[in-house]
PDB file of C-alpha atoms in Angstrom:
ATOM      1  CA  MET A   1      -0.033  -0.003  -0.028  1.00  0.00           C
ATOM      2  CA  PRO A   2       1.427   3.377  -0.919  1.00  0.00           C
ATOM      3  CA  VAL A   3       2.021   6.324   1.321  1.00  0.00           C
ATOM      4  CA  GLU A   4       0.494   9.558  -0.031  1.00  0.00           C
ATOM      5  CA  ILE A   5       2.004  12.973   0.643  1.00  0.00           C
ATOM      6  CA  THR A   6       0.225  16.274  -0.176  1.00  0.00           C
ATOM      7  CA  TRP A   7       2.200  19.473   0.367  1.00  0.00           C
ATOM      8  CA  TRP A   8       0.070  22.577   1.294  1.00  0.00           C
ATOM      9  CA  GLY A   9       2.830  24.882   1.526  1.00  0.00           C
ATOM     10  CA  HIS A  10       5.527  25.909   4.120  1.00  0.00           C
ATOM     11  CA  ALA A  11       5.716  22.909   6.610  1.00  0.00           C
ATOM     12  CA  SER A  12       2.094  21.804   6.149  1.00  0.00           C
ATOM     13  CA  CYS A  13       1.525  18.315   4.608  1.00  0.00           C
ATOM     14  CA  THR A  14      -0.949  15.633   4.833  1.00  0.00           C
ATOM     15  CA  VAL A  15       0.632  12.113   5.170  1.00  0.00           C
ATOM     16  CA  THR A  16      -1.980   9.276   4.348  1.00  0.00           C
ATOM     17  CA  ASP A  17      -0.844   5.848   5.587  1.00  0.00           C
ATOM     18  CA  SER A  18      -3.071   2.900   6.339  1.00  0.00           C
ATOM     19  CA  ASP A  19      -6.122   5.166   5.791  1.00  0.00           C
ATOM     20  CA  ILE A  20      -4.972   7.491   8.559  1.00  0.00           C
ATOM     21  CA  ARG A  21      -4.521  11.117   7.585  1.00  0.00           C
ATOM     22  CA  VAL A  22      -1.694  12.886   9.485  1.00  0.00           C
ATOM     23  CA  LEU A  23      -1.541  16.660   9.068  1.00  0.00           C
ATOM     24  CA  THR A  24       1.841  18.351   9.873  1.00  0.00           C
ATOM     25  CA  ASP A  25       2.258  21.994  11.215  1.00  0.00           C
ATOM     26  CA  PRO A  26      -1.091  23.169   9.760  1.00  0.00           C
ATOM     27  CA  LEU A  27      -0.717  26.912   8.700  1.00  0.00           C
ATOM     28  CA  PHE A  28      -3.718  27.988   6.627  1.00  0.00           C
ATOM     29  CA  ALA A  29      -3.350  31.826   6.709  1.00  0.00           C
ATOM     30  CA  ARG A  30      -2.859  34.467   3.925  1.00  0.00           C
ATOM     31  CA  ARG A  31      -0.857  36.502   6.372  1.00  0.00           C
ATOM     32  CA  LEU A  32       0.952  35.829   9.699  1.00  0.00           C
ATOM     33  CA  ALA A  33       2.284  38.972  11.468  1.00  0.00           C
ATOM     34  CA  HIS A  34       4.974  40.331   9.032  1.00  0.00           C
ATOM     35  CA  LEU A  35       4.730  37.405   6.550  1.00  0.00           C
ATOM     36  CA  ARG A  36       2.295  36.950   3.664  1.00  0.00           C
ATOM     37  CA  ARG A  37       1.638  33.926   1.506  1.00  0.00           C
ATOM     38  CA  ARG A  38       3.466  34.815  -1.766  1.00  0.00           C
ATOM     39  CA  ARG A  39       2.799  31.537  -3.598  1.00  0.00           C
ATOM     40  CA  GLY A  40       0.085  28.909  -3.682  1.00  0.00           C
ATOM     41  CA  ALA A  41      -3.609  29.255  -3.016  1.00  0.00           C
ATOM     42  CA  LEU A  42      -4.715  28.557   0.559  1.00  0.00           C
ATOM     43  CA  PRO A  43      -5.468  25.019   1.083  1.00  0.00           C
ATOM     44  CA  PRO A  44      -9.024  23.984   0.422  1.00  0.00           C
ATOM     45  CA  PRO A  45     -11.334  22.918   3.244  1.00  0.00           C
ATOM     46  CA  GLY A  46     -10.404  19.326   2.572  1.00  0.00           C
ATOM     47  CA  ALA A  47      -6.984  19.900   3.870  1.00  0.00           C
ATOM     48  CA  TRP A  48      -8.230  20.391   7.340  1.00  0.00           C
ATOM     49  CA  ALA A  49      -9.499  16.795   7.481  1.00  0.00           C
ATOM     50  CA  ALA A  50      -7.155  14.728   9.646  1.00  0.00           C
ATOM     51  CA  ASP A  51      -7.136  11.931  12.170  1.00  0.00           C
ATOM     52  CA  VAL A  52      -4.154  13.496  13.900  1.00  0.00           C
ATOM     53  CA  ALA A  53      -2.193  16.712  13.652  1.00  0.00           C
ATOM     54  CA  LEU A  54       1.347  17.126  14.521  1.00  0.00           C
ATOM     55  CA  VAL A  55       2.982  20.292  15.813  1.00  0.00           C
ATOM     56  CA  SER A  56       6.885  20.225  15.618  1.00  0.00           C
ATOM     57  CA  HIS A  57       7.590  23.298  17.789  1.00  0.00           C
ATOM     58  CA  LEU A  58       6.051  26.448  19.241  1.00  0.00           C
ATOM     59  CA  HIS A  59       7.027  29.176  16.673  1.00  0.00           C
ATOM     60  CA  ALA A  60       3.927  30.865  15.385  1.00  0.00           C
ATOM     61  CA  ASP A  61       4.434  29.519  11.706  1.00  0.00           C
ATOM     62  CA  HIS A  62       4.359  25.951  13.112  1.00  0.00           C
ATOM     63  CA  LEU A  63       1.965  26.199  16.034  1.00  0.00           C
ATOM     64  CA  HIS A  64      -0.755  28.449  14.572  1.00  0.00           C
ATOM     65  CA  VAL A  65      -3.736  28.354  16.778  1.00  0.00           C
ATOM     66  CA  PRO A  66      -6.240  29.894  14.388  1.00  0.00           C
ATOM     67  CA  SER A  67      -5.512  27.034  11.919  1.00  0.00           C
ATOM     68  CA  LEU A  68      -5.638  24.412  14.639  1.00  0.00           C
ATOM     69  CA  ALA A  69      -9.002  25.738  15.628  1.00  0.00           C
ATOM     70  CA  ARG A  70     -10.409  24.750  12.204  1.00  0.00           C
ATOM     71  CA  LEU A  71      -9.774  21.026  12.785  1.00  0.00           C
ATOM     72  CA  ALA A  72     -12.848  18.885  13.201  1.00  0.00           C
ATOM     73  CA  PRO A  73     -13.876  18.087  16.813  1.00  0.00           C
ATOM     74  CA  GLY A  74     -12.225  14.916  18.113  1.00  0.00           C
ATOM     75  CA  THR A  75      -9.094  15.380  16.095  1.00  0.00           C
ATOM     76  CA  ARG A  76      -5.977  14.255  17.889  1.00  0.00           C
ATOM     77  CA  LEU A  77      -3.358  16.817  18.281  1.00  0.00           C
ATOM     78  CA  LEU A  78       0.186  16.143  19.279  1.00  0.00           C
ATOM     79  CA  VAL A  79       2.280  18.987  20.678  1.00  0.00           C
ATOM     80  CA  PRO A  80       5.785  19.416  22.377  1.00  0.00           C
ATOM     81  CA  ARG A  81       5.839  18.759  26.043  1.00  0.00           C
ATOM     82  CA  GLY A  82       4.863  22.132  27.947  1.00  0.00           C
ATOM     83  CA  ALA A  83       3.067  23.636  24.945  1.00  0.00           C
ATOM     84  CA  ARG A  84      -0.093  24.219  26.870  1.00  0.00           C
ATOM     85  CA  ARG A  85       1.831  26.154  29.599  1.00  0.00           C
ATOM     86  CA  SER A  86       3.800  28.277  26.992  1.00  0.00           C
ATOM     87  CA  VAL A  87       0.896  28.864  24.696  1.00  0.00           C
ATOM     88  CA  PRO A  88      -2.221  29.443  26.955  1.00  0.00           C
ATOM     89  CA  THR A  89      -4.545  29.828  23.884  1.00  0.00           C
ATOM     90  CA  LEU A  90      -4.226  26.187  23.053  1.00  0.00           C
ATOM     91  CA  ARG A  91      -6.605  25.730  26.068  1.00  0.00           C
ATOM     92  CA  ARG A  92      -9.276  27.146  24.038  1.00  0.00           C
ATOM     93  CA  LEU A  93      -9.090  24.144  21.580  1.00  0.00           C
ATOM     94  CA  SER A  94     -11.311  22.135  23.813  1.00  0.00           C
ATOM     95  CA  HIS A  95     -12.795  20.294  20.810  1.00  0.00           C
ATOM     96  CA  LEU A  96      -9.445  18.687  19.986  1.00  0.00           C
ATOM     97  CA  SER A  97      -7.781  15.748  21.983  1.00  0.00           C
ATOM     98  CA  ILE A  98      -4.368  17.098  22.834  1.00  0.00           C
ATOM     99  CA  SER A  99      -1.381  15.096  24.005  1.00  0.00           C
ATOM    100  CA  GLU A 100       1.965  16.578  24.776  1.00  0.00           C
ATOM    101  CA  MET A 101       5.065  14.686  23.440  1.00  0.00           C
ATOM    102  CA  ALA A 102       8.813  14.484  24.193  1.00  0.00           C
ATOM    103  CA  PRO A 103      11.544  12.702  22.157  1.00  0.00           C
ATOM    104  CA  GLY A 104      10.918   8.952  22.331  1.00  0.00           C
ATOM    105  CA  ASP A 105       7.162   9.244  23.039  1.00  0.00           C
ATOM    106  CA  GLU A 106       4.920   7.193  20.876  1.00  0.00           C
ATOM    107  CA  THR A 107       1.123   7.460  20.107  1.00  0.00           C
ATOM    108  CA  ARG A 108      -0.993   5.204  18.334  1.00  0.00           C
ATOM    109  CA  VAL A 109      -3.699   6.377  15.979  1.00  0.00           C
ATOM    110  CA  GLY A 110      -5.645   3.503  14.187  1.00  0.00           C
ATOM    111  CA  ASP A 111      -2.952   1.399  12.466  1.00  0.00           C
ATOM    112  CA  VAL A 112      -0.354   4.081  12.579  1.00  0.00           C
ATOM    113  CA  VAL A 113       2.246   4.784  15.426  1.00  0.00           C
ATOM    114  CA  VAL A 114       3.644   8.348  15.717  1.00  0.00           C
ATOM    115  CA  ARG A 115       7.016   8.646  17.421  1.00  0.00           C
ATOM    116  CA  ALA A 116       8.416  11.927  18.566  1.00  0.00           C
ATOM    117  CA  VAL A 117      12.237  12.327  17.723  1.00  0.00           C
ATOM    118  CA  PRO A 118      14.677  15.150  18.572  1.00  0.00           C
ATOM    119  CA  ALA A 119      15.249  18.185  16.419  1.00  0.00           C
ATOM    120  CA  ALA A 120      18.097  20.700  16.712  1.00  0.00           C
ATOM    121  CA  HIS A 121      16.075  23.957  16.791  1.00  0.00           C
ATOM    122  CA  ASP A 122      14.966  26.522  19.322  1.00  0.00           C
ATOM    123  CA  GLY A 123      11.711  25.254  20.855  1.00  0.00           C
ATOM    124  CA  ARG A 124      10.506  28.248  22.626  1.00  0.00           C
ATOM    125  CA  ARG A 125       7.430  30.316  21.801  1.00  0.00           C
ATOM    126  CA  LEU A 126       8.679  33.716  20.531  1.00  0.00           C
ATOM    127  CA  PRO A 127       9.040  36.442  21.525  1.00  0.00           C
ATOM    128  CA  LEU A 128      11.234  34.920  24.349  1.00  0.00           C
ATOM    129  CA  GLY A 129       9.174  33.580  27.233  1.00  0.00           C
ATOM    130  CA  PRO A 130      10.020  31.799  30.492  1.00  0.00           C
ATOM    131  CA  HIS A 131       9.157  28.405  29.471  1.00  0.00           C
ATOM    132  CA  ARG A 132      10.905  25.911  27.164  1.00  0.00           C
ATOM    133  CA  SER A 133       9.454  23.092  25.120  1.00  0.00           C
ATOM    134  CA  PRO A 134      11.529  20.729  22.956  1.00  0.00           C
ATOM    135  CA  ALA A 135      11.498  21.129  19.268  1.00  0.00           C
ATOM    136  CA  LEU A 136      10.510  17.829  17.729  1.00  0.00           C
ATOM    137  CA  GLY A 137      10.337  15.747  14.498  1.00  0.00           C
ATOM    138  CA  TYR A 138       8.086  12.899  14.000  1.00  0.00           C
ATOM    139  CA  VAL A 139       8.217   9.407  12.392  1.00  0.00           C
ATOM    140  CA  VAL A 140       4.825   8.223  11.227  1.00  0.00           C
ATOM    141  CA  GLU A 141       4.923   4.352  10.894  1.00  0.00           C
ATOM    142  CA  GLY A 142       2.306   2.283   9.319  1.00  0.00           C
ATOM    143  CA  GLU A 143       2.671   0.623   5.883  1.00  0.00           C
ATOM    144  CA  GLY A 144       5.630   2.801   5.589  1.00  0.00           C
ATOM    145  CA  ARG A 145       7.954   5.023   7.802  1.00  0.00           C
ATOM    146  CA  THR A 146       7.683   8.771   7.055  1.00  0.00           C
ATOM    147  CA  TYR A 147       9.895  11.330   8.761  1.00  0.00           C
ATOM    148  CA  PHE A 148       8.606  14.770   9.290  1.00  0.00           C
ATOM    149  CA  ALA A 149      11.577  16.896  10.325  1.00  0.00           C
ATOM    150  CA  GLY A 150       9.760  20.053  11.447  1.00  0.00           C
ATOM    151  CA  ASP A 151      12.486  22.734  11.694  1.00  0.00           C
ATOM    152  CA  THR A 152      16.005  21.307  12.569  1.00  0.00           C
ATOM    153  CA  GLY A 153      19.587  21.637  11.895  1.00  0.00           C
ATOM    154  CA  LEU A 154      21.903  18.626  11.360  1.00  0.00           C
ATOM    155  CA  PHE A 155      22.779  16.737  14.511  1.00  0.00           C
ATOM    156  CA  ASP A 156      25.286  14.070  15.216  1.00  0.00           C
ATOM    157  CA  THR A 157      22.671  11.374  16.258  1.00  0.00           C
ATOM    158  CA  MET A 158      20.074  12.165  13.428  1.00  0.00           C
ATOM    159  CA  ALA A 159      20.399   8.687  11.793  1.00  0.00           C
ATOM    160  CA  LYS A 160      20.306   6.927  15.017  1.00  0.00           C
ATOM    161  CA  GLU A 161      17.326   8.770  16.527  1.00  0.00           C
ATOM    162  CA  VAL A 162      15.259   8.880  13.254  1.00  0.00           C
ATOM    163  CA  GLY A 163      16.272   5.447  12.080  1.00  0.00           C
ATOM    164  CA  PRO A 164      15.846   4.275   8.567  1.00  0.00           C
ATOM    165  CA  VAL A 165      12.797   5.590   6.845  1.00  0.00           C
ATOM    166  CA  ASP A 166      11.023   5.272   3.507  1.00  0.00           C
ATOM    167  CA  VAL A 167      10.036   8.893   3.104  1.00  0.00           C
ATOM    168  CA  ALA A 168      11.729  12.120   4.452  1.00  0.00           C
ATOM    169  CA  LEU A 169       9.927  15.404   4.472  1.00  0.00           C
ATOM    170  CA  LEU A 170      12.833  17.864   4.930  1.00  0.00           C
ATOM    171  CA  PRO A 171      12.857  21.553   5.275  1.00  0.00           C
ATOM    172  CA  VAL A 172      15.092  23.245   2.627  1.00  0.00           C
ATOM    173  CA  GLY A 173      14.569  26.846   3.200  1.00  0.00           C
ATOM    174  CA  GLY A 174      12.552  29.385   5.329  1.00  0.00           C
ATOM    175  CA  TRP A 175      10.455  32.487   5.234  1.00  0.00           C
ATOM    176  CA  GLY A 176      13.098  35.131   5.001  1.00  0.00           C
ATOM    177  CA  PRO A 177      16.194  35.958   3.225  1.00  0.00           C
ATOM    178  CA  TYR A 178      18.548  34.546   5.836  1.00  0.00           C
ATOM    179  CA  LEU A 179      18.421  31.247   7.820  1.00  0.00           C
ATOM    180  CA  GLY A 180      19.627  31.227  11.387  1.00  0.00           C
ATOM    181  CA  ASP A 181      21.007  28.351  13.316  1.00  0.00           C
ATOM    182  CA  GLY A 182      18.986  25.238  13.706  1.00  0.00           C
ATOM    183  CA  HIS A 183      17.712  25.191  10.079  1.00  0.00           C
ATOM    184  CA  LEU A 184      18.422  23.060   6.953  1.00  0.00           C
ATOM    185  CA  ASP A 185      19.175  24.835   3.817  1.00  0.00           C
ATOM    186  CA  ALA A 186      19.161  22.818   0.530  1.00  0.00           C
ATOM    187  CA  ARG A 187      22.720  21.745   0.905  1.00  0.00           C
ATOM    188  CA  ARG A 188      22.413  20.540   4.537  1.00  0.00           C
ATOM    189  CA  ALA A 189      19.084  18.915   3.779  1.00  0.00           C
ATOM    190  CA  ALA A 190      20.760  16.912   1.117  1.00  0.00           C
ATOM    191  CA  GLN A 191      23.420  15.889   3.616  1.00  0.00           C
ATOM    192  CA  ALA A 192      20.598  14.823   6.137  1.00  0.00           C
ATOM    193  CA  LEU A 193      19.077  12.823   3.356  1.00  0.00           C
ATOM    194  CA  ALA A 194      22.232  10.975   2.801  1.00  0.00           C
ATOM    195  CA  LEU A 195      22.239  10.020   6.438  1.00  0.00           C
ATOM    196  CA  LEU A 196      18.618   8.815   6.786  1.00  0.00           C
ATOM    197  CA  GLY A 197      18.437   5.947   4.294  1.00  0.00           C
ATOM    198  CA  ALA A 198      15.182   7.140   2.754  1.00  0.00           C
ATOM    199  CA  ALA A 199      14.015   5.992  -0.657  1.00  0.00           C
ATOM    200  CA  SER A 200      11.990   9.093  -1.309  1.00  0.00           C
ATOM    201  CA  ALA A 201      12.049  12.668  -0.168  1.00  0.00           C
ATOM    202  CA  VAL A 202       9.856  15.767  -0.287  1.00  0.00           C
ATOM    203  CA  PRO A 203      11.282  19.319   0.101  1.00  0.00           C
ATOM    204  CA  VAL A 204       9.150  21.492   2.190  1.00  0.00           C
ATOM    205  CA  HIS A 205       9.377  24.833   4.174  1.00  0.00           C
ATOM    206  CA  TYR A 206      10.243  27.119   1.311  1.00  0.00           C
ATOM    207  CA  GLY A 207       8.488  29.149  -1.398  1.00  0.00           C
ATOM    208  CA  THR A 208       5.401  30.062   0.497  1.00  0.00           C
ATOM    209  CA  TYR A 209       5.749  32.866   3.033  1.00  0.00           C
ATOM    210  CA  TRP A 210       7.908  35.926   2.768  1.00  0.00           C
ATOM    211  CA  PRO A 211       8.147  39.240   4.769  1.00  0.00           C
ATOM    212  CA  ILE A 212       6.015  41.994   3.395  1.00  0.00           C
ATOM    213  CA  GLY A 213       8.002  44.534   1.543  1.00  0.00           C
ATOM    214  CA  MET A 214      11.127  42.344   1.010  1.00  0.00           C
ATOM    215  CA  ASP A 215      10.184  40.644  -2.347  1.00  0.00           C
ATOM    216  CA  ALA A 216      13.300  41.993  -3.950  1.00  0.00           C
ATOM    217  CA  VAL A 217      15.706  41.010  -1.091  1.00  0.00           C
ATOM    218  CA  ARG A 218      17.576  37.759  -1.928  1.00  0.00           C
ATOM    219  CA  PRO A 219      14.591  36.523  -3.997  1.00  0.00           C
ATOM    220  CA  HIS A 220      16.569  33.275  -4.886  1.00  0.00           C
ATOM    221  CA  GLU A 221      16.206  32.241  -1.234  1.00  0.00           C
ATOM    222  CA  PHE A 222      12.465  32.207  -1.823  1.00  0.00           C
ATOM    223  CA  HIS A 223      12.261  30.640  -5.255  1.00  0.00           C
ATOM    224  CA  ALA A 224      15.444  28.395  -5.603  1.00  0.00           C
ATOM    225  CA  PRO A 225      15.651  26.029  -2.640  1.00  0.00           C
ATOM    226  CA  GLY A 226      13.357  23.221  -3.846  1.00  0.00           C
ATOM    227  CA  GLN A 227      15.191  22.854  -7.135  1.00  0.00           C
ATOM    228  CA  GLU A 228      18.502  23.229  -5.545  1.00  0.00           C
ATOM    229  CA  PHE A 229      17.715  20.474  -3.169  1.00  0.00           C
ATOM    230  CA  VAL A 230      16.837  18.236  -6.130  1.00  0.00           C
ATOM    231  CA  ARG A 231      20.239  19.039  -7.687  1.00  0.00           C
ATOM    232  CA  LEU A 232      22.217  18.442  -4.406  1.00  0.00           C
ATOM    233  CA  ALA A 233      20.361  15.318  -3.528  1.00  0.00           C
ATOM    234  CA  ALA A 234      21.330  13.737  -6.713  1.00  0.00           C
ATOM    235  CA  GLU A 235      24.957  14.173  -5.724  1.00  0.00           C
ATOM    236  CA  SER A 236      24.649  13.297  -2.032  1.00  0.00           C
ATOM    237  CA  ALA A 237      22.080  10.604  -2.214  1.00  0.00           C
ATOM    238  CA  PRO A 238      21.779   9.455  -5.915  1.00  0.00           C
ATOM    239  CA  ASP A 239      19.508   6.453  -5.139  1.00  0.00           C
ATOM    240  CA  VAL A 240      16.855   8.668  -3.472  1.00  0.00           C
ATOM    241  CA  THR A 241      13.737   9.646  -5.527  1.00  0.00           C
ATOM    242  CA  VAL A 242      13.033  13.452  -4.873  1.00  0.00           C
ATOM    243  CA  HIS A 243       9.446  14.625  -5.461  1.00  0.00           C
ATOM    244  CA  ARG A 244       9.443  18.361  -5.752  1.00  0.00           C
ATOM    245  CA  LEU A 245       5.702  19.203  -5.308  1.00  0.00           C
ATOM    246  CA  GLY A 246       3.791  22.290  -6.127  1.00  0.00           C
ATOM    247  CA  HIS A 247       1.336  23.738  -3.583  1.00  0.00           C
ATOM    248  CA  GLY A 248      -1.619  21.359  -3.209  1.00  0.00           C
ATOM    249  CA  GLU A 249       0.049  18.650  -5.200  1.00  0.00           C
ATOM    250  CA  ARG A 250       0.361  14.927  -4.039  1.00  0.00           C
ATOM    251  CA  VAL A 251       2.485  11.967  -4.664  1.00  0.00           C
ATOM    252  CA  ARG A 252       1.834   8.274  -3.971  1.00  0.00           C
ATOM    253  CA  VAL A 253       5.095   6.665  -2.744  1.00  0.00           C
ATOM    254  CA  GLU A 254       5.382   2.832  -2.938  1.00  0.00           C
ATOM    255  CA  VAL A 255       7.003   1.447   0.096  1.00  0.00           C
ATOM    256  CA  ALA A 256       8.702  -1.870   0.764  1.00  0.00           C
ATOM    257  CA  GLY A 257       6.312  -2.705   3.590  1.00  0.00           C
TER     258      GLY A 257
END
């Protein structure tokens, strides 16, 4: 049975495995503070349908409470440990079944197991607050094993913590002209891909949001990361099939099972 991946833009994807719909870091807004959606239509209402939604960390472009509020009653929501304390507005989402996760924790949803794994990224809610929550990635295991990296830099134990996977959803850019620490650009994402043993990869977290008024500032950092990842992955991990999706496009990936 194949795993189906749909990219909605930024870090938002739907992973369908074993008839379970897993939604990652839902962000369904035309504008977020100083960012606007420059490319891709807003996801249609069907994108909100999920059995479980995953939040990788507390930054507002990954934990977006108005987008989470649109999920159907009873949807499972997995968030980093301490999220409800750090983001009090999460408590308004009483229609969702919220569980806090730390690296190594597992949650079963139907025939799928979701495992939280570490990420090398600042997990705090910004602006700087008094509480810390871990930034996470997730491995979704059903018929296949799909790694959603969230936001992360390379780290020494990545291969060991994540383990061999069939599909890797890897961030390759950002929402501004410069990437800070704790991120993967196209080159570092290709290096990560070589570590993970994946058969397929989908680049995400690029080409969607950009600061208002900065369209002409380093525009290649907005447009180029996806194609650059394709090129570099062919050098670093030539046996991996890379699927560069447009917004709203999906791919069915056959897995070994």
